Short mmCIF file of C-alpha atoms in Angstrom, two decimals:
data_model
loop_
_atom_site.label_atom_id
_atom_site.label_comp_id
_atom_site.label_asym_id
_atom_site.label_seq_id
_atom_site.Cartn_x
_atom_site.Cartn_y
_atom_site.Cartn_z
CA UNK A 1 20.25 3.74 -17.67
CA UNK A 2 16.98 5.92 -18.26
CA UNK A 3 15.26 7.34 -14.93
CA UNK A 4 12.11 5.61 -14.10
CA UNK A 5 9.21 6.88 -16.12
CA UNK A 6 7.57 9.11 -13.21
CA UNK A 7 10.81 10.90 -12.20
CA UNK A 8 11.00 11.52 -15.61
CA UNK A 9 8.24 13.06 -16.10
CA UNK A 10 9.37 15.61 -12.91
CA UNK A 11 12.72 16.11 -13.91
CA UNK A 12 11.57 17.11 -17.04
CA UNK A 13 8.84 19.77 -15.78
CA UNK A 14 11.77 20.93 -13.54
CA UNK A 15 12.77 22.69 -17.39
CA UNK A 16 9.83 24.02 -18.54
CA UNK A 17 7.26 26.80 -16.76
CA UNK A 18 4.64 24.19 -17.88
CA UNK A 19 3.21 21.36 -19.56
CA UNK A 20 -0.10 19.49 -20.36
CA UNK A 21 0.37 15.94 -20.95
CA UNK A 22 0.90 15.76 -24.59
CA UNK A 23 3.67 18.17 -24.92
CA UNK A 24 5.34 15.54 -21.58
CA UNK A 25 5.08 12.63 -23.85
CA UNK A 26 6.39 14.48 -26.75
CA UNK A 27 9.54 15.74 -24.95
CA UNK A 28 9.99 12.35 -23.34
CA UNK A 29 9.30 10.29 -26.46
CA UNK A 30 12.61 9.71 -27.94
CA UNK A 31 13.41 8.26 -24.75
CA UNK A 32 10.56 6.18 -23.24
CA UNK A 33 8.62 6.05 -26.80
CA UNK A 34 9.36 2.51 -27.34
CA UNK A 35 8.05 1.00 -24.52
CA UNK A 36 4.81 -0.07 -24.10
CA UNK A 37 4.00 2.01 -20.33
CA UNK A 38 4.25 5.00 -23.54
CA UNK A 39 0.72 6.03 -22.98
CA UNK A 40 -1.56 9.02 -22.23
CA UNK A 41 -3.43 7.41 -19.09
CA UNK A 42 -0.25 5.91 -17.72
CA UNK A 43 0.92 9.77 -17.93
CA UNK A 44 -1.64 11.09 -16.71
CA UNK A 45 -1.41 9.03 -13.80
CA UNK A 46 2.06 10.01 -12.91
CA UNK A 47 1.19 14.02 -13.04
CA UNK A 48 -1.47 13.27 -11.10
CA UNK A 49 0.31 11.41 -8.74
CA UNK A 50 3.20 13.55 -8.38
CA UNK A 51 0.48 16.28 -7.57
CA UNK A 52 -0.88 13.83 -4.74
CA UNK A 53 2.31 14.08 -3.40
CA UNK A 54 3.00 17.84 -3.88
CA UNK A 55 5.94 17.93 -5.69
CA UNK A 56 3.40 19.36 -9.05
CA UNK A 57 0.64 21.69 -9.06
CA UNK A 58 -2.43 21.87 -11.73
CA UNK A 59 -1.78 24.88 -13.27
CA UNK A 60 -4.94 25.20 -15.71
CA UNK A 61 -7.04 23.03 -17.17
CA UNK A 62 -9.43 23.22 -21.20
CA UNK A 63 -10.40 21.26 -23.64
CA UNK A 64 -8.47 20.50 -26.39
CA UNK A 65 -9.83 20.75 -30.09
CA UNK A 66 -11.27 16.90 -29.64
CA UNK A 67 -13.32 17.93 -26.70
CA UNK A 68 -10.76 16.14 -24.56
CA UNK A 69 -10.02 17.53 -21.00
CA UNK A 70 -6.33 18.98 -21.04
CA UNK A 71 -4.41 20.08 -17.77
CA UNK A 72 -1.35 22.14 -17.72
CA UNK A 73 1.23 21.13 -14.65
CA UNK A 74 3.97 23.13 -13.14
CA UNK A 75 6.92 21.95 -10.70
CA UNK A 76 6.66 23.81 -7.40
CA UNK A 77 9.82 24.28 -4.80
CA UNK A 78 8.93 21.02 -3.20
CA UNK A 79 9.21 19.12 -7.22
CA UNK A 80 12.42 20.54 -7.33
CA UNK A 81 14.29 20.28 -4.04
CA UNK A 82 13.88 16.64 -4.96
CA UNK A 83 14.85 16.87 -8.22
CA UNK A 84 17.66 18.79 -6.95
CA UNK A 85 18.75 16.06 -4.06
CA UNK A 86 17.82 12.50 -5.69
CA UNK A 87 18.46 13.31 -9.55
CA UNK A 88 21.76 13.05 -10.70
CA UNK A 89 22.92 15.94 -12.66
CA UNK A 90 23.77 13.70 -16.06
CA UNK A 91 20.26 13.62 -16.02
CA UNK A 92 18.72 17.06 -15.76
CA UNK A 93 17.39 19.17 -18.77
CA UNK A 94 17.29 22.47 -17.08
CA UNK A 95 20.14 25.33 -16.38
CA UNK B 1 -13.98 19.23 -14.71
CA UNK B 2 -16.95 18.44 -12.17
CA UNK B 3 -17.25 14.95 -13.83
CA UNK B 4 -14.57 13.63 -14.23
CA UNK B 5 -13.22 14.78 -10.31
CA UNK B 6 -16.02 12.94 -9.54
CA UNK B 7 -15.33 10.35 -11.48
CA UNK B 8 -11.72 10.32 -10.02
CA UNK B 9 -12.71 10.66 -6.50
CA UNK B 10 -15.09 7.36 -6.95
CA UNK B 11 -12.80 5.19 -8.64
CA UNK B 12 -10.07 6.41 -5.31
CA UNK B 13 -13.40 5.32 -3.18
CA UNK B 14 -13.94 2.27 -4.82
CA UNK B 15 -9.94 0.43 -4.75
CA UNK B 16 -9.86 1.98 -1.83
CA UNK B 17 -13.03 -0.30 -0.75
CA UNK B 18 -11.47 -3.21 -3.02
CA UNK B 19 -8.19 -2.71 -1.07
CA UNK B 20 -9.86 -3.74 2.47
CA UNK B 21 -11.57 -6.49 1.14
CA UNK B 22 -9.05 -7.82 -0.39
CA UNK B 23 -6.67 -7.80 2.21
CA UNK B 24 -9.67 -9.51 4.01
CA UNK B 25 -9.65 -12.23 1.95
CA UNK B 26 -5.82 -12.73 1.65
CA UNK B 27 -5.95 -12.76 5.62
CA UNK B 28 -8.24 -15.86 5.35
CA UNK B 29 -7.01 -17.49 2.77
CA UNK B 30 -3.40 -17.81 4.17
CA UNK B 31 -5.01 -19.23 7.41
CA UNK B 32 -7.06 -21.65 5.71
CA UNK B 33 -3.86 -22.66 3.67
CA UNK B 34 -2.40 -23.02 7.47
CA UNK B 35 -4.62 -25.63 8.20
CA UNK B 36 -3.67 -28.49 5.69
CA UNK B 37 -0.45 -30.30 6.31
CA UNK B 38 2.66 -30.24 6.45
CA UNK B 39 1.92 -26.52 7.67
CA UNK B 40 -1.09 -27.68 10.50
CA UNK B 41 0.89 -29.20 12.98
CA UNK B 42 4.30 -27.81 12.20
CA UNK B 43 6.63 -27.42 14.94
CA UNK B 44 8.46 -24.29 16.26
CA UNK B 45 7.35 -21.00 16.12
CA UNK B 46 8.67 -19.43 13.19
CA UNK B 47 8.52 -22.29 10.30
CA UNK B 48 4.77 -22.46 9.41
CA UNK B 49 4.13 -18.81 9.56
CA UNK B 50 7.38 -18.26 7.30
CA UNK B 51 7.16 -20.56 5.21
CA UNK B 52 3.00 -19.07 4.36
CA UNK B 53 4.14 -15.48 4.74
CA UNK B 54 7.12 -15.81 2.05
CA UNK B 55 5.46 -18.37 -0.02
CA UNK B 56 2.28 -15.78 -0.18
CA UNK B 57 4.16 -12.54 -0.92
CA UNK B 58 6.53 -14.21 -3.34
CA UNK B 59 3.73 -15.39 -5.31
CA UNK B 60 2.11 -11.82 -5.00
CA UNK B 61 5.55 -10.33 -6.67
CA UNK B 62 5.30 -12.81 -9.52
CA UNK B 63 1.58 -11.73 -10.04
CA UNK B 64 2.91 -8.04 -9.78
CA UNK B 65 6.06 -8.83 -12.09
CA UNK B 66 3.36 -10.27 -14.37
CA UNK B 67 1.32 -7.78 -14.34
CA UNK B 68 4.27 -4.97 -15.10
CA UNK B 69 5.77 -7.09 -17.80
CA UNK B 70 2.02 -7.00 -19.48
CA UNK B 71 2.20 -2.56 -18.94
CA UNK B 72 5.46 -2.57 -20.21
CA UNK B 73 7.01 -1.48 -17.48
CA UNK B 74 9.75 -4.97 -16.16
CA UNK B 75 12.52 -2.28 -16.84
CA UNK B 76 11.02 0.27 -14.01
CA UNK B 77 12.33 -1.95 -11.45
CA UNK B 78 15.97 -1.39 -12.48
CA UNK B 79 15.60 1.82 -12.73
CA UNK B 80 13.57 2.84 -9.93
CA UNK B 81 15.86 0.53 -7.26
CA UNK B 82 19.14 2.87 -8.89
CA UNK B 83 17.47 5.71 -6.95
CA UNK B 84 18.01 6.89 -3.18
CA UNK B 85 14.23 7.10 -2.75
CA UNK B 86 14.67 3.01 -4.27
CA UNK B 87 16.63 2.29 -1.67
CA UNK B 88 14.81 3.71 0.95
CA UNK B 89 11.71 1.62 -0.54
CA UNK B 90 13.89 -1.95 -0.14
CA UNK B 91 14.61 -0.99 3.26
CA UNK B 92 11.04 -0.05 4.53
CA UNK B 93 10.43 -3.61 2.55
CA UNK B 94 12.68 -5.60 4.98
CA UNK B 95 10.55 -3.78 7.94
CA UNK B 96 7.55 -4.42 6.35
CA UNK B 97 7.41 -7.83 5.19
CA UNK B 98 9.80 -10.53 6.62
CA UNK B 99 9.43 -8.65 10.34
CA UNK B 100 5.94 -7.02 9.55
CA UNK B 101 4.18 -9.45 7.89
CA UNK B 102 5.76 -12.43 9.14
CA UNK B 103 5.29 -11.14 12.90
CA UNK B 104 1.44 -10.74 11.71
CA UNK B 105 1.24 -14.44 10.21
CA UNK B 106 2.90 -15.72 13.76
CA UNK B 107 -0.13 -13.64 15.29
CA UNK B 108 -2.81 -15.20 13.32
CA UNK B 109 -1.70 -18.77 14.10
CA UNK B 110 -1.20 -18.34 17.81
CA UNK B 111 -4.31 -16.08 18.56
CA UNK B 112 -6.43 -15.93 15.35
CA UNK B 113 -8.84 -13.42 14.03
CA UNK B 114 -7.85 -11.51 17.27
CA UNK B 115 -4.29 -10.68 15.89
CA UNK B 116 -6.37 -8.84 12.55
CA UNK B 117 -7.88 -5.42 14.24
CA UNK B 118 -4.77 -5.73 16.38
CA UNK B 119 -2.76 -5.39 13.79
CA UNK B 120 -4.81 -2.58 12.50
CA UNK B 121 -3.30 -0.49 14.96
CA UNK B 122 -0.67 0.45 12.43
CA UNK B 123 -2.41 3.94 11.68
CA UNK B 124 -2.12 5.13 15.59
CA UNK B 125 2.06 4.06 15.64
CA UNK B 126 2.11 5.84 11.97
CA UNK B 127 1.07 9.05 13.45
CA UNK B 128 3.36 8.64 16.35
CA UNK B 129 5.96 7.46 14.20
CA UNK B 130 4.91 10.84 12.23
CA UNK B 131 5.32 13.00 15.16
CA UNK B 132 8.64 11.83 15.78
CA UNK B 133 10.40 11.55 12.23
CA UNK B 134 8.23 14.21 10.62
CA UNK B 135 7.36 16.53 13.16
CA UNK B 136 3.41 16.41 12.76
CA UNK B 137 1.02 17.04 14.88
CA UNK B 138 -1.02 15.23 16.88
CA UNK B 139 -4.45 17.28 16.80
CA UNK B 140 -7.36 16.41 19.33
CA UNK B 141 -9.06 14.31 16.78
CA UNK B 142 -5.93 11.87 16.07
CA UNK B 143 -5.02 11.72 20.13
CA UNK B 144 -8.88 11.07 20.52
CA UNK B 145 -8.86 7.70 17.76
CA UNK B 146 -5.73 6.40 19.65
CA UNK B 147 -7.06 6.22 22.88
CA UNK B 148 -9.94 4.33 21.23
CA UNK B 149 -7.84 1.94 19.55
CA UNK B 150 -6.09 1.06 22.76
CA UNK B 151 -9.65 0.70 24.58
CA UNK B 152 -10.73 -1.50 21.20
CA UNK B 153 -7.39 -3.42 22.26
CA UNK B 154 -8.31 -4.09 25.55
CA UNK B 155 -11.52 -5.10 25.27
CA UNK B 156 -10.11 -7.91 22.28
CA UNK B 157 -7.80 -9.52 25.12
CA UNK B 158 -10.30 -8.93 27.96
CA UNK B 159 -11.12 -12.75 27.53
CA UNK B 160 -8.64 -15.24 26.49
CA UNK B 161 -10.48 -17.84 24.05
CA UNK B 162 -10.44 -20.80 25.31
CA UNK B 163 -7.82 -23.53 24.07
CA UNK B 164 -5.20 -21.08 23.36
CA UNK B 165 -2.41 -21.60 24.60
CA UNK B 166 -0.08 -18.89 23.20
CA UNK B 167 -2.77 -16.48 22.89
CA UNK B 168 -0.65 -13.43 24.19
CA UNK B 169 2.43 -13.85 22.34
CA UNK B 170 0.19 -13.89 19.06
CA UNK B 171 -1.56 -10.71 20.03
CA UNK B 172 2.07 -9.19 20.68
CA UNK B 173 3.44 -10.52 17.31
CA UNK B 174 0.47 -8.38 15.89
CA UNK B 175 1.58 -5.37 17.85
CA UNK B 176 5.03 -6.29 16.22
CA UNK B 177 3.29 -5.86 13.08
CA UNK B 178 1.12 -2.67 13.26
CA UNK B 179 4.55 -1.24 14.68
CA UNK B 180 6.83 -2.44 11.90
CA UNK B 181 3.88 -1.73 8.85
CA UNK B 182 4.02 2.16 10.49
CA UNK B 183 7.70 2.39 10.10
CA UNK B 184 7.24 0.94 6.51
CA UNK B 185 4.81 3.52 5.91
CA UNK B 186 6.88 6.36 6.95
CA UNK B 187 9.58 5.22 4.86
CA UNK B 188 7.64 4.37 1.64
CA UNK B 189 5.76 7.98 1.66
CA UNK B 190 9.67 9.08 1.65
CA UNK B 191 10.59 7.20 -1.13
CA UNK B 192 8.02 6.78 -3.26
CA UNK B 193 6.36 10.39 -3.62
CA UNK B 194 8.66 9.95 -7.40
CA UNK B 195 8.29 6.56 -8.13
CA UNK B 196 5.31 4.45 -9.56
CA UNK B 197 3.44 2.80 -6.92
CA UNK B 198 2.98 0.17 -9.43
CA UNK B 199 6.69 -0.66 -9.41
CA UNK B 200 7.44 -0.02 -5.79
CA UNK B 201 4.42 -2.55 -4.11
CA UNK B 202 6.50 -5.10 -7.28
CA UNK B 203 10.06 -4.61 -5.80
CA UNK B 204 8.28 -4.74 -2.08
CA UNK B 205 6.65 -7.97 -2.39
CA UNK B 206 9.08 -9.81 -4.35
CA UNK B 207 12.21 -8.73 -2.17
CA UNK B 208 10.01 -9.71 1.44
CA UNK B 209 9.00 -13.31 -0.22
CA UNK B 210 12.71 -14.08 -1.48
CA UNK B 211 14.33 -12.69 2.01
CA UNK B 212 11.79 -14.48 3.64
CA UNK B 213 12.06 -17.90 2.06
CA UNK B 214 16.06 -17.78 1.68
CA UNK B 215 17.44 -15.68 4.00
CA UNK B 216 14.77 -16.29 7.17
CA UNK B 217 13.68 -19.52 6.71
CA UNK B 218 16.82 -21.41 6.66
CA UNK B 219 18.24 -19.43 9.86
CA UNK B 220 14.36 -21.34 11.35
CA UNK B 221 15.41 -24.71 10.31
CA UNK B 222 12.42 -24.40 7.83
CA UNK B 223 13.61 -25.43 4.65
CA UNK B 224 12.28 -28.91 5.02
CA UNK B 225 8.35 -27.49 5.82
CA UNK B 226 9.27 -25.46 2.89
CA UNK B 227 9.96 -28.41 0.47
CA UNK B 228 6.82 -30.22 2.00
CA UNK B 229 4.40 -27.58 1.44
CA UNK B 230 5.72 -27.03 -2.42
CA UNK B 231 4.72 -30.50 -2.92
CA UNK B 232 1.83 -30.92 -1.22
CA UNK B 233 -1.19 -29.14 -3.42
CA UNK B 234 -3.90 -27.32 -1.32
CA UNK B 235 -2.13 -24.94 0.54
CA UNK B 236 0.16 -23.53 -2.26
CA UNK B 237 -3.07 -23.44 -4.10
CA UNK B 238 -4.50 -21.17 -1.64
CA UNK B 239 -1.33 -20.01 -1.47
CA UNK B 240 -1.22 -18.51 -4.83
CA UNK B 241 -4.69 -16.80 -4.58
CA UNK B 242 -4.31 -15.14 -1.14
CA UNK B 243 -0.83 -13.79 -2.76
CA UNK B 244 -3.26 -12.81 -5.69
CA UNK B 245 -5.36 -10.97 -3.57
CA UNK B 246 -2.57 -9.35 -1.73
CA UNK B 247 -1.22 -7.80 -4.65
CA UNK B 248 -5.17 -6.58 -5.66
CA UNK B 249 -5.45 -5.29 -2.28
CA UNK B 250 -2.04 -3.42 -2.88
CA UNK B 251 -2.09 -2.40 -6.48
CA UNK B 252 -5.84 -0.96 -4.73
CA UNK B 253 -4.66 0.93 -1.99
CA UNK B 254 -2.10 2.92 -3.39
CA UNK B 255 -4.28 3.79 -6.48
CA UNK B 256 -6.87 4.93 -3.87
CA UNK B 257 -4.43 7.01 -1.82
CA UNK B 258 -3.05 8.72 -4.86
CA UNK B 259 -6.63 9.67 -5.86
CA UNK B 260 -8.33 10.34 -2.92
CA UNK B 261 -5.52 11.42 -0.86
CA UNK B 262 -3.51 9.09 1.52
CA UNK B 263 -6.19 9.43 4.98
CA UNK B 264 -9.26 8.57 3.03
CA UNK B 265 -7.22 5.93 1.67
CA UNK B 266 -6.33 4.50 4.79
CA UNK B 267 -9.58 5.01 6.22
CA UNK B 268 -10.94 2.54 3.63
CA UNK B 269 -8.04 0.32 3.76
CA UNK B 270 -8.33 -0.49 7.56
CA UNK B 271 -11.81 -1.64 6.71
CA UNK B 272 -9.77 -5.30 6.40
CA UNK B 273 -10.07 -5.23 10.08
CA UNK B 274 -13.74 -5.90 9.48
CA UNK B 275 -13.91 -7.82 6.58
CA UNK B 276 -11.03 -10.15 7.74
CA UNK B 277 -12.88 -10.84 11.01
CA UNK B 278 -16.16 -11.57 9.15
CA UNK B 279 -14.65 -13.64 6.55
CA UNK B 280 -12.99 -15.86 9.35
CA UNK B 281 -16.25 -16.26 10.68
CA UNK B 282 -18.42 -16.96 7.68
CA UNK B 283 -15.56 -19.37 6.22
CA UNK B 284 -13.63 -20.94 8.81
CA UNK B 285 -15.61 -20.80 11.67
CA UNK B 286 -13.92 -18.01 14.15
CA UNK B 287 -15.83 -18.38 17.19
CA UNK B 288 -17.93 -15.25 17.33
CA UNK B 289 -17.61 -13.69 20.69
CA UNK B 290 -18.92 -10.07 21.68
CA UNK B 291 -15.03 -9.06 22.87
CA UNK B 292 -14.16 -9.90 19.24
CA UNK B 293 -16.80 -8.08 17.78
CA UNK B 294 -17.14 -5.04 19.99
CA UNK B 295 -13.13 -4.96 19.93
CA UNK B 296 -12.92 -5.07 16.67
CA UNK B 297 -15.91 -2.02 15.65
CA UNK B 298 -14.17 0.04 18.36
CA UNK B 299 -10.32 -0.29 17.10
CA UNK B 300 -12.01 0.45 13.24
CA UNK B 301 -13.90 3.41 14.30
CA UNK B 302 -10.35 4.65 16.32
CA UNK B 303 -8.53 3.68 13.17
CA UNK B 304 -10.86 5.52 11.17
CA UNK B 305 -10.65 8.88 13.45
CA UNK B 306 -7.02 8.90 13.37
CA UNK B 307 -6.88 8.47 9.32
CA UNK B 308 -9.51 11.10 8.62
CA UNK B 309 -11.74 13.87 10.13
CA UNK B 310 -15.70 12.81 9.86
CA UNK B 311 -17.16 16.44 9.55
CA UNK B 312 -14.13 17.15 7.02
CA UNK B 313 -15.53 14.28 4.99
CA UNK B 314 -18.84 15.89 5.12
CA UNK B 315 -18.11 19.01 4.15
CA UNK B 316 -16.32 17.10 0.94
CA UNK B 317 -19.51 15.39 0.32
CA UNK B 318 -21.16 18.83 0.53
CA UNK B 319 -18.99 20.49 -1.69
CA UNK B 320 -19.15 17.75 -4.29
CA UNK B 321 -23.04 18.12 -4.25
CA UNK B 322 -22.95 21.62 -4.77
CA UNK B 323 -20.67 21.52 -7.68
CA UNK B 324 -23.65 18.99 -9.75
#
């Protein structure tokens, strides 16, 4: 069974330095591209949340060559204690 | 970046807004379905408000369940309840709705609107519950919107209405209830800081109705009201709109506390206090008395102070301003 979506989307900063929310979707696409919760604002809404919760932070933010905003996001130690403690290590993308 | 923070902080103002009034209106609606038989008139304590509370958040997790098959999202669920922090969400559930919410429908029909800004009290017992399980502080500010809420409190029960006859018991069933919707708080900020709120209000409502209409009401000798009330019209009709706008008033609330951060949030949230005492006024003609309206400003300006800090709020406001 897949992780939920939002988890997801943490364990698989947990990997990475960063990501804005296009490069997210395209890691996680072969995975979650099928479904229909696939898009940018329902993305966008779980980076933002997880930074609500501190477990991301908003690492920089431009616009992208369509004039659209685009924000980078990095795990911090709090993102990946609990990737570390709830995620089960089948799952996890990262060394 | 200025607009669309902005942007983001007013659509976290506006559910947030949404959230209380809705709430409000779910309130009302489940007491006006109270008031058509079989449920007016239905003996024992625990049947009628049972038998509303699990009908009304069962139909809220079929809206919800409706609403995530239409995202695309039905298979989150599974998922989501395979997790630790899933399990700690069906757990805060069981506190929050079949004791919580069913101790807070037992309130409302023994003492009425004066069992809503009771129940409101849930913010101060969060931030004790806080200071116990998570080791925050209580600043001045917080300590100061407590000892408001409990003045609020007493001035709500300084005069019985009259014709009640289990007046007190309702107002402690809606202490029951601001106690048991803190610990549910407590535990779904644990668990659901990696989930979708989306998915976790889904598995919350659905699991209270179902636990609440098979597991609870049978133990009550309630399964007959049950059967009554799915066959008689009116009140499952209202039935299926306040569970409508308790899963608006959800869905709201944690879209506002993820946007505007969780005090704000709350702040707004507890605004149901007001709106549910005004609505039971306007539409089913709650007695106004000044006890219920003094008691009820003073326990939402307490609630208020303990969920967020009035000159921090300014300063926001400020700070927004200055960035035009």
């Amino acid at each position: 069974m897949l992780l939920p979506a939002r988890t997801a989307v943490l364990n698989y900063l947990y990997g990475v330095e960063s990501a804005d929310i296009a490069q997210i979707m395209g890691a996680l696409k072969s995975q979650y591209g099928t479904e229909r919760q696939f898009t940018k604002d329902r993305y966008m809404d779980h980076v933002m949340s997880l930074e609500a919760n501190g477990l991301v932070n908003l690492e920089s933010y431009d616009l992208d060559e369509k004039g659209e905003l685009r924000m980078r996001y990095s795990i911090n130690e709090d993102g990946k204690a609990t990737v570390d403690k709830y995620v089960d290590k089948k799952y996890r993308n990262h060394k | 970046m200025t607009e669309a923070r902005k942007k983001f902080k007013r659509i976290g103002i506006t559910t947030g807004l949404i959230s209380g009034i809705t709430y409000g209106l779910y309130t009302t609606f489940v007491l006006i379905a109270g008031y058509y038989k079989p449920l007016a008139g239905a003996v024992g304590l625990f049947a009628a408000p049972y038998v509303t509370s699990g009908l009304n958040d069962f139909f809220a997790g079929l809206w919800l369940t409706a609403y995530n098959i239409k995202t695309g999202r039905i298979r989150e669920i599974g998922r989501s309840l395979k997790l630790f922090p899933g399990k700690i969400i069906v757990l805060g559930s069981l506190i929050g709705g079949p004791i919580a919410s069913g101790a807070y429908l037992m309130g409302l029909a023994m003492a009425g609107a004066y069992a809503i800004p009771i129940s409101a009290m849930y913010i101060l017992f969060g931030a004790i519950f806080a200071r116990i399980f998570l080791k925050q502080k209580i600043v001045l500010r917080v300590g100061t919107g407590m000892v408001i809420c409990v003045i609020g409190a007493i001035v709500i029960n300084w005069v019985r209405p009259e014709g009640s006859t289990n007046f007190t018991l309702g107002i402690i069933c809606a202490f029951v209830a601001a106690i048991g919707w803190a610990l549910e708080g407590v535990l779904a900020a644990y668990g659901s800081a990696m989930l979708d709120s989306d998915i976790v209000i889904n598995i919350r409502q659905l699991l209270s109705g179902v636990v609440d209409l098979f597991v609870i009401l049978p133990l009550a000798g309630g399964m007959g009201l049950l059967k009554g009330t799915m066959l008689s019209m009116p009140p499952v009709a209202w039935l299926i709109v306040s569970g409508l706008c308790a899963a608006i008033s959800y869905l709201c609330w944690y879209k506002s506390n993820s946007t505007v951060g969780c005090a704000m949030g709350m702040s707004l949230n507890i605004t149901y206090a007001f709106w549910g005492v005004l609505f039971c006024i306007l539409f089913i003609k709650q007695p106004v008395t000044p006890t219920i309206i003094i008691g009820s400003i003073i326990i939402m300006i307490g609630a208020v102070l303990v969920s967020v800090d009035p000159f921090e709020l300014l300063n926001k406001k400020e700070e927004v301003t200055n960035e035009i």
